[in-house]
Structures are given as C-alpha cells and as structure tokens.
C-alpha cells in the first residue's frame, strides 16, 4: 500500500528519492516524506497530503546534499494522515530514520515496553516502534551515552544489519522496512515479511524499493528479496540473510519494461493510457502460447502436467477486480475442462474451513502479486496440501514466489489505481489455463483448443474496435454525472462484467453502483427501479446460448416497463434490444465465453469519464491504494 524507496550512491539522495516517490505515488498518497543523513543526525521532511505538498516543503526548507536517503509515500493504517504520522519516523536521538509498509500487529505491547524505558513517541503510528527498537539495539535506551558516542567511527555495517534482524524477530505482522543511521553513511538496511521489497543495482549506486517503478529510470537490474529476509545495501555491496543471519540469495532479474511504460505518455490520466493499451496487453499475454503443432504451452507455469491431469477440483482465490476475473474463469473451466470450480474472495477463504487436498488446484489471481489477503489464502491452501498456480502481472512478486507455479500476464506496469488492462490480461490467462486443462484432460480435441486460441488471437483487434467507438459512451457518462445511482445487470459471464462495471464506478466516481445477476432482479433488486434510474445491461451474443439472450431480453423489458433508463451493451446487429434501449452501445461479435474481453471496455470508459466529470482524480481515488498489502 505504501511506497518505499531508498538510495545509496553518488548522486544527491533526496532528488533521486523524490523521483522514485513520484513513480510510487500510486501506492499511497495520504502523506509523504524523505530522510537523509546529514552529518551527526538524520534530516527529515514530511508532509500530509499528496507528494506536491512535500515538494513545496522541500522547496522552502531544502535538505542537505547527502548521498544516502530514504522516502515514503503513505496509505494510512495506524494514525490519521497528518504531518506527524507521515514517515520517515526517527528515534529519540534523531540518529536513525525508518520507513515502513505493512502493519506491526504487536505495536501496542512494544510501545508500552519502550515507553517504560524512557522512549518518547512522536506519532500514533505502529511504525515508530521500529525506530525505537532499532535505537535500543544500536544505541541503548534514550538518555544513555550510547554506542555511537563510544565508537562511532569503528562501527561496521554488519552491526546495523544485525540490529535489524533482532528487531524483526520481535515483530508480528507484515512489513517492508528500510532504515538509515548516522553512524553508517552509505548504508541502507531493509527487511521484509509478507510485504514487497526489491533491490535495484545501478552503476555505483543501489536502490531498495517496494516496486521496480521507483528505480526503473536508473536501472533495470533487480534482485528479489525473499520472505523473512534482511538486506544490507551499499553502492557496491548487497548482502541478504534470513532473520537468523543465515546468508541467502535473492533472485536476480532484468525488468522487461522501461521508464516510459510507467509514464502518462500524453494522456491526462494513467487510467486512460492503460485502457488504450489493452489491445497490446491482450496480445502480449497470448504471445507464444500456441506451439507449431497446435498445442497450447504454458512454459513458465512450472507445474508438472500430471497435476493438471490428476486435479479433481479448482478453487480460485482473489480480491476485487481479480476476483471478477476468477468468476469468469469458473464458466470457462467448467465448460471447457469439465472440472468443478469454486471461486472465493481471498479474505473469506482463509477464515473458513475450505475442503482441499493434494488433488485440488488453487488458482490465485493478483495483478500486484502482493495483495495480503490473496497471499494468506495461498499460504493456507499450501498448508492444506493443495497445489497453487498464481496468475500475476508483477515479476518476482511474493504471491508467485510462494506458489508452486505461475502464469504471468504481460500487461506491463499498471499505475492507475483502478485495474483495467490487468483485468483483460487476467481473463486471457484464465482462458489459457482452462484450455490447457481441457487439452491435457482430453475434454477438448487439439483442433478445438487451437480454434479457441485463434479466436483469442483475434481479440486485440476487437478490443481496439471497441475503443474506437467510445465517444457516445463518454457522452452518456457526462450526462449521468450527477445521478445518485447506477445499476448493472448481466447473466452468465455478463454477470461478473456487471459486477466489475459497478466496482469501477464506485471506486472512481464515489457513487452508489451495484451489479446484479439479471435473474435475481425479481428476487428483490427490481424494487430499486423507478423512473429514470440508469441501468447498464450487458447482453450476451444472440447467436451464442440463445436462451441466455432471450432471458436477458425479458429482464430488459421488465426494467424498461418500470421506468429504467437503459444503457445496453450488445453485439452489433442485435436488433432485438433496440426498442428497449435508451442508449445502445455496440460491441463486436465474439464467442459467448470470450465476450467479457470486449463488453467490459465500455464500462471502464463509462466509469472513468463519469468520475472525471465529477471532478475526481481517477488515478488516485480517495481512500484507495494500488496494492493492498494489509488485511
Ligand atoms: C479495482 C482494483 C482492486 C484490485 C484488488 C486486487 O479496480 O484494482 O479491486 O483488483 O485490490 O489487487 P491485485 O490484483 O493486485 O491482487
């Protein structure tokens, strides 16, 4: 949720850190701060609100020209988003500064203990206990002479790393931590548990950040920091150990996108850019999946093909938009592979008693690969003996690392908080998994699988065609900018699309929006329909399962008869819906199961335009952050 960046090198640290924070701001924007080493102490600037507020403070009170610094952009958990609660946090001596992403669950007991030995807290955050715990380890209780006064020049960086290890062993919860201390110039120490941290290695400089976006302008060489590890970083040196001090190695990789991918590229919002990138993202995710002999390969999945053959049940776990991709996966897996498939919100999954065993395959879908609820569900599933396949967009993230196998989507960096291109690529990935299961289990012949893959290969141009015709959708959105509510209905795979349309509108426009299975209308929701209530109707293709179309047409007539203002997303040439549509949005003809790839696009555009018309910042919707690394 929060964004962390640390720098050691030859450049002015606060400039580099600020640049990193600009690229990480999507992770949290309640407050921001930077600390640098300034001779005998740490120098800190921090400010509530967006990064611009911190920039103004830095302008008025510039930081020293240090070459060691850390920064943070916050999504508040403990303590309101005020200047005082903004990170970095310092110890009593102002000898060290620390930034944190996650939640320290035992912070209250630790705070009591530290207060009893004289530590004075300046914030309400859980993070500040880490600053004081590190102080205890490195310099002793406040008021004492401290180690620094005794032998500051002879201190070795290992001492700093060991202090961090000792502190980590005392912490419960999830954390990425980064700290600097005045006695260790040119050294940054970090740690992580269930929260992301990645090293960037440049030429004579190094970075430690929540996400590669922070340093992509300087280097594409990255090193994953494993679970429960402490990092000691200098411009030349990288040492990773577990919390006990045993050396471990991080996985080195080269980031396969460049800084321009994480910039707006002329669009007003990242979200608009990311919506426009969807045809390419879909094409990239499909690339190289169909072998010359017409068989589907999921190269990087790492799971033995026998697992796919022997599995007797699939359980999909995910949150938010990724959960909606999971709901669509169910239709594809059950239809193509003939396997029972359950779909569960990750946050619910781990708190009930799911029935799983070695024959179960759990599919965890996550754009960021860091969503804590999904990560916990993965760990829970593995404890129960199930195999776990991750579908993820972020190379080296925690969820794929903790899973048995991974299928990467190739959407590129998604900066806008609302998921758009990642959703389409998740759909492609779940279709591929469903087809792969069908191929290996023989529920579809090879030519049938190849046929669907060919239909998928045509989707980028169909998505592009939808994007070319969105002006009327934008006009409707602007017209509806002041309505209090919008409802969405669909059937079959159109139902999760309706849920996704409503979620986009809630999170971006801050208005009441709800998605329903159209068949449920008469069981309650139809009471919401009155004169003028806008209802978005996701129509299935008329030539697919015709009964679906007929049923939804009947629902459309029912709501229209009760005064609904209908916005109907239907296949081009679907004349049956025209008499009941106040607004008709035509989408290209595609097979029923694949229709979400095109039908969701107008709903994304609708939500984005409506939110902008209401004056909202669609890249940074209130109260939200891009990756939810707390429960
Ligand atoms: C909605 C949205 C969220 C995420 C959810 C899961 O637009 O972006 O609902 O889909 O927080 O995030 P990931 O996919 O990173 O696990």
XYZ file of N, CA, C and O in Angstrom, residues 61 93 119 170 222 278 287 300 305 423 451 463 498 521 523 525 550 559 575 622:
80
model
N 12.368 24.504 2.589
C 13.439 24.098 3.523
C 14.220 22.964 2.886
O 13.965 21.788 3.177
N 17.015 9.966 19.658
C 18.258 10.736 19.426
C 18.313 11.396 18.052
O 19.279 12.072 17.742
N 11.488 5.817 26.209
C 11.361 6.312 24.831
C 10.146 7.233 24.729
O 9.094 6.958 25.309
N 11.296 -9.699 16.687
C 10.336 -9.296 17.715
C 9.007 -8.808 17.118
O 8.056 -8.552 17.852
N 17.379 -5.931 -11.260
C 16.673 -6.018 -9.978
C 17.007 -7.329 -9.273
O 17.411 -8.306 -9.910
N -4.948 -1.729 -23.834
C -5.494 -3.076 -23.650
C -5.306 -4.016 -24.843
O -4.968 -5.182 -24.639
N 1.058 -14.099 -26.542
C 2.234 -14.357 -27.375
C 2.928 -15.682 -27.045
O 3.223 -15.964 -25.882
N 6.107 -21.119 -18.502
C 6.671 -20.728 -17.215
C 5.880 -21.293 -16.048
O 6.195 -21.024 -14.904
N 2.739 -31.561 -15.725
C 1.460 -31.708 -16.430
C 0.534 -32.698 -15.715
O -0.679 -32.601 -15.812
N -7.046 -6.525 -15.809
C -8.241 -7.386 -15.812
C -8.333 -8.150 -17.134
O -8.543 -9.366 -17.150
N -8.598 -23.764 -32.092
C -9.662 -22.885 -32.609
C -9.954 -21.752 -31.633
O -10.057 -20.582 -32.020
N -10.928 -5.556 -29.337
C -10.876 -4.586 -28.233
C -10.546 -3.200 -28.807
O -11.143 -2.188 -28.417
N -20.934 -7.176 -15.054
C -21.789 -6.180 -14.386
C -21.188 -5.802 -13.030
O -21.152 -4.623 -12.649
N -33.126 -10.234 -10.280
C -33.880 -8.973 -10.183
C -35.193 -9.140 -9.443
O -35.509 -8.409 -8.519
N -36.066 -11.183 -7.398
C -35.965 -11.630 -6.003
C -35.623 -10.472 -5.074
O -35.181 -10.704 -3.954
N -33.955 -6.886 -6.100
C -33.405 -5.627 -6.620
C -34.337 -4.846 -7.544
O -34.196 -3.631 -7.662
N -32.429 -14.576 -24.704
C -33.879 -14.423 -24.559
C -34.238 -14.025 -23.127
O -35.092 -13.153 -22.899
N -37.452 -4.094 -16.780
C -36.960 -2.873 -16.107
C -37.368 -1.628 -16.893
O -37.671 -0.593 -16.326
N -30.699 -6.468 -33.172
C -31.833 -5.557 -33.335
C -32.907 -5.767 -32.274
O -33.700 -4.874 -31.973
N -10.043 8.390 -3.788
C -9.882 8.597 -2.338
C -9.903 7.261 -1.582
O -10.605 6.316 -1.975
